[in-house]
Amino acid sequence: MEATRTYLELSRESQFQPGFGAFPDLVIERVERPTPELYRRCYRSVGEAYHWRDRWDWTDEEIRAHLGQPEITLHVARRGGALAGWYELRRVPEDGSVEIAYFGLVPGAIGQGLGKHLLSCAVRDARARVHARSSACAAELREAGIRAIQDGDVRG
């Protein structure tokens, strides 16, 4: 089977108009320590209909290694306690950008407006990770500059 992947880069906030909805019974959370069972349920429940197979047979160890990377975060949407959708964010070390690596709704949640809401949350959270990384880098650079001045390593 041939697969086509399409990428969309959002380099400016104005390129994406959020579609947040009113879903008082929807809870979206970043899962700090996701289990292989949860990751597998997310991946398969959304990906089966779209023939996602690249991670289908991952072992528990492979999933733990993947989720243990500091660049990866898993966000799960639940409605009434049941899985409604999820997304995985991945910070790209080479350029500091953040990509929505995986995203989707379980079949029973499609057609209710949740997709645009969940995507809006994913874009918001990805942007927050980029800004957090930029702020951390700026702080590190400031600290390095202060140390250089204190140590007399700065030349005029």
CSV table of C-alpha atoms in Angstrom, one decimal, residues 8-60:
chain,number,residue,atom,x,y,z
A,8,LEU,CA,2.2,21.7,7.3
A,9,GLU,CA,4.4,24.2,8.9
A,10,LEU,CA,3.0,27.0,11.0
A,11,SER,CA,5.7,29.6,11.4
A,12,ARG,CA,3.4,32.4,12.5
A,13,GLU,CA,0.5,32.3,14.9
A,14,SER,CA,-1.7,34.1,12.3
A,15,GLN,CA,-1.5,31.0,10.1
A,16,PHE,CA,-3.8,29.0,12.3
A,17,GLN,CA,-7.2,30.0,13.5
A,18,PRO,CA,-8.1,27.9,16.6
A,19,GLY,CA,-11.5,26.1,16.7
A,20,PHE,CA,-12.0,25.6,20.4
A,21,GLY,CA,-15.4,24.4,21.3
A,22,ALA,CA,-17.5,24.0,24.4
A,23,PHE,CA,-17.0,20.5,25.7
A,24,PRO,CA,-17.5,20.6,29.4
A,25,ASP,CA,-17.2,16.8,29.7
A,26,LEU,CA,-13.9,16.6,27.8
A,27,VAL,CA,-10.7,16.4,29.8
A,28,ILE,CA,-7.4,16.8,28.0
A,29,GLU,CA,-4.3,16.1,30.0
A,30,ARG,CA,-0.6,15.6,29.4
A,31,VAL,CA,0.2,12.1,30.7
A,32,GLU,CA,3.4,12.4,32.7
A,33,ARG,CA,4.2,8.7,32.8
A,34,PRO,CA,2.2,6.9,30.1
A,35,THR,CA,2.2,3.2,30.2
A,36,PRO,CA,2.8,1.0,27.1
A,37,GLU,CA,-0.8,-0.2,27.4
A,38,LEU,CA,-2.2,3.3,27.2
A,39,TYR,CA,0.1,4.3,24.3
A,40,ARG,CA,-0.8,1.1,22.4
A,41,ARG,CA,-4.6,1.8,23.0
A,42,CYS,CA,-4.2,5.3,21.8
A,43,TYR,CA,-2.2,4.4,18.7
A,44,ARG,CA,-4.3,1.4,17.7
A,45,SER,CA,-7.8,2.9,18.4
A,46,VAL,CA,-7.1,5.9,16.2
A,47,GLY,CA,-4.6,4.5,13.8
A,48,GLU,CA,-6.3,1.2,12.8
A,49,ALA,CA,-8.7,2.9,10.4
A,50,TYR,CA,-5.9,4.8,8.8
A,51,HIS,CA,-3.5,1.8,8.5
A,52,TRP,CA,-1.0,3.1,10.9
A,53,ARG,CA,1.4,0.2,11.2
A,54,ASP,CA,4.9,1.7,11.9
A,55,ARG,CA,4.4,1.3,15.7
A,56,TRP,CA,1.8,-1.4,15.7
A,57,ASP,CA,4.1,-4.2,16.8
A,58,TRP,CA,6.4,-2.2,19.2
A,59,THR,CA,7.2,-4.1,22.3
A,60,ASP,CA,6.7,-2.6,25.8
